[in-house]
Coordinates of C-alpha atoms and ligand atoms in Angstrom, one line a residue:
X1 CA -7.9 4.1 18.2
X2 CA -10.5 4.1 15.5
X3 CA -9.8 2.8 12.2
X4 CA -10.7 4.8 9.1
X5 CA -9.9 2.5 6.3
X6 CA -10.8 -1.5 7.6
X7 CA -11.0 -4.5 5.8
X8 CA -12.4 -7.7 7.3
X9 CA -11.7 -11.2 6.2
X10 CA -11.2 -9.7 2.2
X11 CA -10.7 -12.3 -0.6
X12 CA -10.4 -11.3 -3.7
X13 CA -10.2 -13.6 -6.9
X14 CA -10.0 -13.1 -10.2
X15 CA -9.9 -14.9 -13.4
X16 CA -6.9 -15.7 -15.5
X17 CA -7.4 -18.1 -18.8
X18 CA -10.5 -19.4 -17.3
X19 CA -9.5 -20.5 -14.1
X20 CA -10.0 -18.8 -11.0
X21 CA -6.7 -17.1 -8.8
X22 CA -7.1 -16.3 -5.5
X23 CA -5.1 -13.4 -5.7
X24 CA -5.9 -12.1 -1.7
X25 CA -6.7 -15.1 0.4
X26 CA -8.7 -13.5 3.5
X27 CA -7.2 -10.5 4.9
X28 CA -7.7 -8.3 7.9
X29 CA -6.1 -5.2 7.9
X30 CA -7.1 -1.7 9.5
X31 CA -5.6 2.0 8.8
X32 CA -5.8 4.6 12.1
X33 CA -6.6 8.5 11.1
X34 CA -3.1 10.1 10.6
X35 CA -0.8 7.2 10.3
X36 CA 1.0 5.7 7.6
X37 CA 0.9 1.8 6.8
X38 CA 3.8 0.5 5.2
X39 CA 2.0 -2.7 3.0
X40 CA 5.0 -4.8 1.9
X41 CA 5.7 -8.0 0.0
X42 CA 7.4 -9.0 -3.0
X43 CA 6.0 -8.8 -6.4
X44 CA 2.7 -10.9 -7.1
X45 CA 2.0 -11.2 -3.3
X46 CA -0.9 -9.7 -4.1
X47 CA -0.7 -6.1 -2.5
X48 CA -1.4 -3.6 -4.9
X49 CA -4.6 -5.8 -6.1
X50 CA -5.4 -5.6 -2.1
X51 CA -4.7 -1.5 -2.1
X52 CA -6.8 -1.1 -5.6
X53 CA -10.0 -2.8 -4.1
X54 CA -9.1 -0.4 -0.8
X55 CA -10.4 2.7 -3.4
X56 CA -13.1 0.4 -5.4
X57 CA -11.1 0.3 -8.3
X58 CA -11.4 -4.1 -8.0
X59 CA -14.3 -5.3 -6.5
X60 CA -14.6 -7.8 -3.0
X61 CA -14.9 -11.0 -3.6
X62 CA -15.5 -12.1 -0.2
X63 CA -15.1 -10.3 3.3
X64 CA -15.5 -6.2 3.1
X65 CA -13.6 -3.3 2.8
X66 CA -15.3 -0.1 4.8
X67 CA -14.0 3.7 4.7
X68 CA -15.0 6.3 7.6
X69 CA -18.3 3.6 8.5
X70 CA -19.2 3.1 4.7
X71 CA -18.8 0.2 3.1
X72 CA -16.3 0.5 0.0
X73 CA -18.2 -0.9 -3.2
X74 CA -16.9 -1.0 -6.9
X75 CA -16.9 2.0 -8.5
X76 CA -19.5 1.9 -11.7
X77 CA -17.6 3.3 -14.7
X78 CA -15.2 5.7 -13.0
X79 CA -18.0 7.4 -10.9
X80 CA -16.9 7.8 -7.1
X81 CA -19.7 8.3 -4.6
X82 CA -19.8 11.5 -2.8
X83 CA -18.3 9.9 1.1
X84 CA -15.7 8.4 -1.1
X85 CA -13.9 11.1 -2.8
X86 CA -11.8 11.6 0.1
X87 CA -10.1 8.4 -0.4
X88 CA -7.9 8.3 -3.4
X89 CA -5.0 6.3 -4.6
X90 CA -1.6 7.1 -6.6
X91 CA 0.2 4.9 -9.2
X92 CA 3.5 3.8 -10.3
X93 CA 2.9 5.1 -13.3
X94 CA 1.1 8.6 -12.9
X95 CA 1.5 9.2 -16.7
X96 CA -1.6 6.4 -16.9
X97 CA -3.8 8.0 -14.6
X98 CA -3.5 11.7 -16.2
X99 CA -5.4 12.5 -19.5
X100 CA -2.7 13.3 -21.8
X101 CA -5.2 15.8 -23.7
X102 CA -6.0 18.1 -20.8
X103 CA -4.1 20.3 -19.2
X104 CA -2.7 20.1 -15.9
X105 CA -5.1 22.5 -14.5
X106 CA -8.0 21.4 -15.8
X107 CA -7.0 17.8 -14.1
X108 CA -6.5 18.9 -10.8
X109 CA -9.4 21.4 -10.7
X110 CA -11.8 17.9 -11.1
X111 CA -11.9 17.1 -7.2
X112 CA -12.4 20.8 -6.4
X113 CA -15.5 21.4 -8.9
X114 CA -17.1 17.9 -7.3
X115 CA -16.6 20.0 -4.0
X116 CA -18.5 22.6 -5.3
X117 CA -15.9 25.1 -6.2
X118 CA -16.4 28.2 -8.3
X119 CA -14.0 27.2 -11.6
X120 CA -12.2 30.3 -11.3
X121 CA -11.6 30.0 -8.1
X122 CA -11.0 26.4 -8.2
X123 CA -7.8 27.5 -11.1
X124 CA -6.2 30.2 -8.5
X125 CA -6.6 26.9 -5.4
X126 CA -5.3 24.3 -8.6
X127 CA -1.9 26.5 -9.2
X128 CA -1.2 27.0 -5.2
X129 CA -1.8 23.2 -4.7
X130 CA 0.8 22.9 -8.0
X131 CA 3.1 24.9 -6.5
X132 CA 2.9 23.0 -2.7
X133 CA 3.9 20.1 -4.5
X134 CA 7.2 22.3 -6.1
X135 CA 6.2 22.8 -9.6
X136 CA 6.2 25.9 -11.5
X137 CA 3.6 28.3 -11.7
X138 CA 2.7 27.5 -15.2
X139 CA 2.2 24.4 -14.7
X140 CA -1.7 25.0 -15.1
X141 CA -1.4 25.4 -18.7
X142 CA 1.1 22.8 -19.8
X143 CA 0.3 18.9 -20.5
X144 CA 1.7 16.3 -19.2
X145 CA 3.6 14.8 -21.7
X146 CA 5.7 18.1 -20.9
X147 CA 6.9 17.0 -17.2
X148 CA 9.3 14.3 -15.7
X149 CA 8.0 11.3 -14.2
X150 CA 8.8 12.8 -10.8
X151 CA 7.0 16.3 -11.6
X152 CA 3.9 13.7 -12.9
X153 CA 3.5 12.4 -9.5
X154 CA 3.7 15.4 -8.1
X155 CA 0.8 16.2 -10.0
X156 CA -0.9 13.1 -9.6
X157 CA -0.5 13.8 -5.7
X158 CA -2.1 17.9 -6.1
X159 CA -5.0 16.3 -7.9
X160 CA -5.5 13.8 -4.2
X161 CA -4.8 17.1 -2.1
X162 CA -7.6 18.9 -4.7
X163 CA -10.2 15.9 -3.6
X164 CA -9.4 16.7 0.1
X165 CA -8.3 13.2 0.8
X166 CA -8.0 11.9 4.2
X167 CA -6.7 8.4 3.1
X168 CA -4.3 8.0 0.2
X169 CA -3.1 4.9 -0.9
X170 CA 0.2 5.1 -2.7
X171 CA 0.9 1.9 -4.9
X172 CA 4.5 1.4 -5.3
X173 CA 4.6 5.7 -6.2
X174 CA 8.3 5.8 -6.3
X175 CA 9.5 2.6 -8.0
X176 CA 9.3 4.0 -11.7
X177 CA 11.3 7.3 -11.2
X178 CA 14.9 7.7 -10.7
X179 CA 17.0 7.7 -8.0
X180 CA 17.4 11.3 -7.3
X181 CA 13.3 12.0 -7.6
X182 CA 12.8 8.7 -5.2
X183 CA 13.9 10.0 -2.2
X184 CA 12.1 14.0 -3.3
X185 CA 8.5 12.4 -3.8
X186 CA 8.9 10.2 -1.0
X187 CA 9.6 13.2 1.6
X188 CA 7.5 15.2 -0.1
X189 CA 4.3 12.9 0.2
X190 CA 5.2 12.1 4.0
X191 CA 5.6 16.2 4.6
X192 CA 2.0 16.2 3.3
X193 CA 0.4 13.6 5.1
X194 CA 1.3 15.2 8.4
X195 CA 0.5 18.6 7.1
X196 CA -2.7 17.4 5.8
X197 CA -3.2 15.0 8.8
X198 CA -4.2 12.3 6.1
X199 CA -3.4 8.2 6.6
X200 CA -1.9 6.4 3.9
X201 CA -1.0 2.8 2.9
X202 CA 2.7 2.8 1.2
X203 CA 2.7 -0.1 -1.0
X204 CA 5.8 -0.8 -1.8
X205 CA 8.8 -3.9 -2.3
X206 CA 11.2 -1.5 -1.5
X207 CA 12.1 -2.1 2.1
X208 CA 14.2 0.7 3.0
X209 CA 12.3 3.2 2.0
X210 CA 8.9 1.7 3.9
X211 CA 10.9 1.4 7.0
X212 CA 12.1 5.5 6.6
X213 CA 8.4 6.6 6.1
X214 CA 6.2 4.1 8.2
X215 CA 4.6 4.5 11.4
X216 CA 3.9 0.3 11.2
X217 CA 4.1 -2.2 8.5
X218 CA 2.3 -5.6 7.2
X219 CA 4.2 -8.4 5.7
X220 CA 2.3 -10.1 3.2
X221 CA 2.7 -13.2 1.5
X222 CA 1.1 -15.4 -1.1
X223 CA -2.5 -13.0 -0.6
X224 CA -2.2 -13.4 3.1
X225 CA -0.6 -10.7 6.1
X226 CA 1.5 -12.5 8.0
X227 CA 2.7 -10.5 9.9
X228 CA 1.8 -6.7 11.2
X229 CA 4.1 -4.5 13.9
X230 CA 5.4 -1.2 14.4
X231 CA 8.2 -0.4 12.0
X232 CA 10.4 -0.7 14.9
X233 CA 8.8 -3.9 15.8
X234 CA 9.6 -5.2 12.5
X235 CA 13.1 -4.1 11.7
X236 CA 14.4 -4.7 15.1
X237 CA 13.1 -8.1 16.2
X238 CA 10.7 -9.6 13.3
X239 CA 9.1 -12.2 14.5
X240 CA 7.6 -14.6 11.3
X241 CA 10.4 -16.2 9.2
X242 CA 9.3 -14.9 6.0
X243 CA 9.9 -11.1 8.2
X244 CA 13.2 -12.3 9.0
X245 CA 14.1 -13.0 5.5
X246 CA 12.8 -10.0 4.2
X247 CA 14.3 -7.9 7.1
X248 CA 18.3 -9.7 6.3
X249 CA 17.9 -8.7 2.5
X250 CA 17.1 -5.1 3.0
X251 CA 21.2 -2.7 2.6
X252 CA 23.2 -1.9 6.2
X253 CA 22.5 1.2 7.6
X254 CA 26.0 2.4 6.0
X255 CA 24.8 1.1 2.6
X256 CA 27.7 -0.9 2.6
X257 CA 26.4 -4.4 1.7
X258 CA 23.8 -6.6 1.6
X259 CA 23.3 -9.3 4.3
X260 CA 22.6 -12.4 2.3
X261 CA 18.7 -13.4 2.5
X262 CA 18.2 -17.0 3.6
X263 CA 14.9 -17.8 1.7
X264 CA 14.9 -20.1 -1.3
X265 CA 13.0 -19.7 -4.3
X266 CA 10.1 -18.0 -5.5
X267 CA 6.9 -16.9 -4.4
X268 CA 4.5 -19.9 -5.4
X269 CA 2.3 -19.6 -8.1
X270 CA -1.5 -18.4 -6.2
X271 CA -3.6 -20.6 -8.8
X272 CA -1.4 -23.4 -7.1
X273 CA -0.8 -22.0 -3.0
X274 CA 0.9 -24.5 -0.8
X275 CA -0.7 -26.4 1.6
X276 CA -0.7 -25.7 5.4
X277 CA 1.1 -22.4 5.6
X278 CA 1.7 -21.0 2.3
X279 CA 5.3 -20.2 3.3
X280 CA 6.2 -23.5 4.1
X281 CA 7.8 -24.9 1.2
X282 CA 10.7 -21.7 1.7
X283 CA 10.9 -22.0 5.4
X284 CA 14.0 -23.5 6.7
X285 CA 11.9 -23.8 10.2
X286 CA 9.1 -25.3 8.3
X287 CA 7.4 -28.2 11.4
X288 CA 5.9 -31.2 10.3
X289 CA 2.2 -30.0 10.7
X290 CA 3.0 -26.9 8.7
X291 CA 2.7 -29.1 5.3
X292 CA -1.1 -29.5 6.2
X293 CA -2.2 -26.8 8.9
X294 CA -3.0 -23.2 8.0
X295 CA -1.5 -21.0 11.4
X296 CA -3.8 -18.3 13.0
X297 CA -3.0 -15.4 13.5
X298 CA -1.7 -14.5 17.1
X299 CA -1.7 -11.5 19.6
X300 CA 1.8 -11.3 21.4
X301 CA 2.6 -9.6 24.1
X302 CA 4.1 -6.4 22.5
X303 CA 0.6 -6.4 20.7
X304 CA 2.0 -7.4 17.3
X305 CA 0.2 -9.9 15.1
X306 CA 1.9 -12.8 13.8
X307 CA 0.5 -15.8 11.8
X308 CA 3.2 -18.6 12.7
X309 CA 3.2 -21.8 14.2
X310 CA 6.7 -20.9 16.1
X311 CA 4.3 -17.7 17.6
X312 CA 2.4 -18.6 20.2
X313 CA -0.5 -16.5 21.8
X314 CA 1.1 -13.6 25.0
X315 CA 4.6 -14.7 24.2
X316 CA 7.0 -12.3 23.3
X317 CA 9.8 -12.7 20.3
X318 CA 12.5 -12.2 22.6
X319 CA 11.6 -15.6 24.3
X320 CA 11.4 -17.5 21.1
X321 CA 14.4 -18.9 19.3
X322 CA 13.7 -19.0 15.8
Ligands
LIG401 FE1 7.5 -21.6 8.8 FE2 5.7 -23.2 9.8 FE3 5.9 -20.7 10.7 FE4 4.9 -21.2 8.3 S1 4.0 -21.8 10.2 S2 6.4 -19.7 8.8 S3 6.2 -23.0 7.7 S4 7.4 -22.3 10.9

């Protein structure tokens, strides 16, 4: 199938005290109309700097990101180009993206006026859009200092249905609210992505949650994908170490416990990456040659990618022993 959102061989780097930190290190990564892309790592991996240059928001510094043919360039002072308004992203925070002066209406109306909307009009299509997302009619007219965190996502989530997105990518949108709103604004986005046949990428270190909502997932690791399967793929049999690590830490189906993660450590610091493969100094399966050569990725048989030296090219998990 087609891709709508595809990035080829992105690097991205950026400058921190005068030095230079790779923060993505040459990824490939492609999103198919419709589905949703569970991106998953743990914090400073490097995924929501991947998922902000996605919408423009951080610019390419090698490699390039295209949406629906077009290639994805950085946005100039805020301004989107017209074939890139229907690609938007949501935050953690939604209170930071939302103009605490305006009202709620006025904010989601924005993407509907770009579209050419009559305002009036574009006020009656703001509350029903409000009210899809389950808050209260006069929410219009209120600010947003006056909502939850939760309800604030939900408006930060009318204002992408406003701009008639058809990719959303959702940074870590859950992570900030509380328990109870977690699971309300993760169903609620996933009811309207199918409704509104949209793709998104779930960014996201919270494991559980990416495996309930995904159709496939990519591991990534020190700026790199490592690994990229079908959720089933990756929960069931993961195939790189770093998965398998990631997959043991996650709670029993029960909720009962946690299985104890095997992987030492931290994730390396990227001014400094490791030699070879970047996960080698926390691999317990680490090979001699994996100190100084940098694995490919390879195609296995059940068509997942994996970037391991264990992996080898139309061999299937099941016949490795890890
Ligand atoms: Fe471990 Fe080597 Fe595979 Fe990297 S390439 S994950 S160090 S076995």
């Amino acid at each position: 199938m087609n891709e709508i959102l595809s990035l080829k061989d992105v690097v991205i780097d950026y400058d921190r005290n005068g030095e230079k930190v790779r923060a993505v290190a040459g990824v490939d990564l492609g999103l198919r109309p419709g589905e949703i892309l569970g991106l998953v790592g743990e914090s400073g991996c490097g995924k929501s700097t991947l998922g902000k240059a996605m919408v423009g928001i951080l610019k390419v510094t090698e490699g390039e990101i295209t949406f629906d043919g077009e290639r994805v360039k950085k946005l100039t002072r805020g301004r989107r180009p017209k074939h890139f308004r229907n690609l938007q992203m949501i935050f953690q925070d939604p209170y930071g993206s939302l103009n605490p002066r305006r009202k709620i209406g006025v904010q989601v109306i924005d993407g509907l006026l770009v579209g050419g909307m009559r305002k009036s009009l574009a006020l009656l299509k703001a509350a029903e859009l409000l009210a899809k997302v389950g808050l209260p009619e006069d929410a219009v007219d209120r600010f947003p200092h006056q909502f939850s965190g939760g309800q604030r996502q939900r408006i930060a989530i009318a204002r992408a249905l406003a701009a008639s997105t058809t990719v959303l990518i959702a940074d870590e949108p859950i992570s900030a609210l509380d328990t109870s709103s977690q699971a309300q604004v993760a169903n609620l986005l996933v009811d309207l992505v199918h409704e509104f046949k949209m793709g998104m990428v779930f960014i996201s270190h919270d494991l559980s949650i990416v495996r309930r909502i995904s159709d496939r997932v990519a591991v990534m690791y020190l700026g790199k994908i490592v690994e990229i399967g079908t959720t089933s793929q990756i929960w069931e049999n993961p195939s790189h170490p770093y998965t398998r690590a990631l997959v043991s830490a996650i709670p029993h189906a029960d909720g009962a416990s946690f299985m104890p993660s095997d992987l030492p450590g931290d994730v390396p610091n990227p001014m400094n990456p490791p030699s070879g493969c970047r996960f080698h100094p926390r691999c317990q399966l680490a090979l001699p040659k994996c100190t100084t050569e940098e694995p490919q990725f390879v195609t296995l048989t059940d068509n997942r990618e994996v970037s391991c030296f264990l992996q080898r090219e139309g061999e299937s998990p099941a016949s490795i022993t890890l």
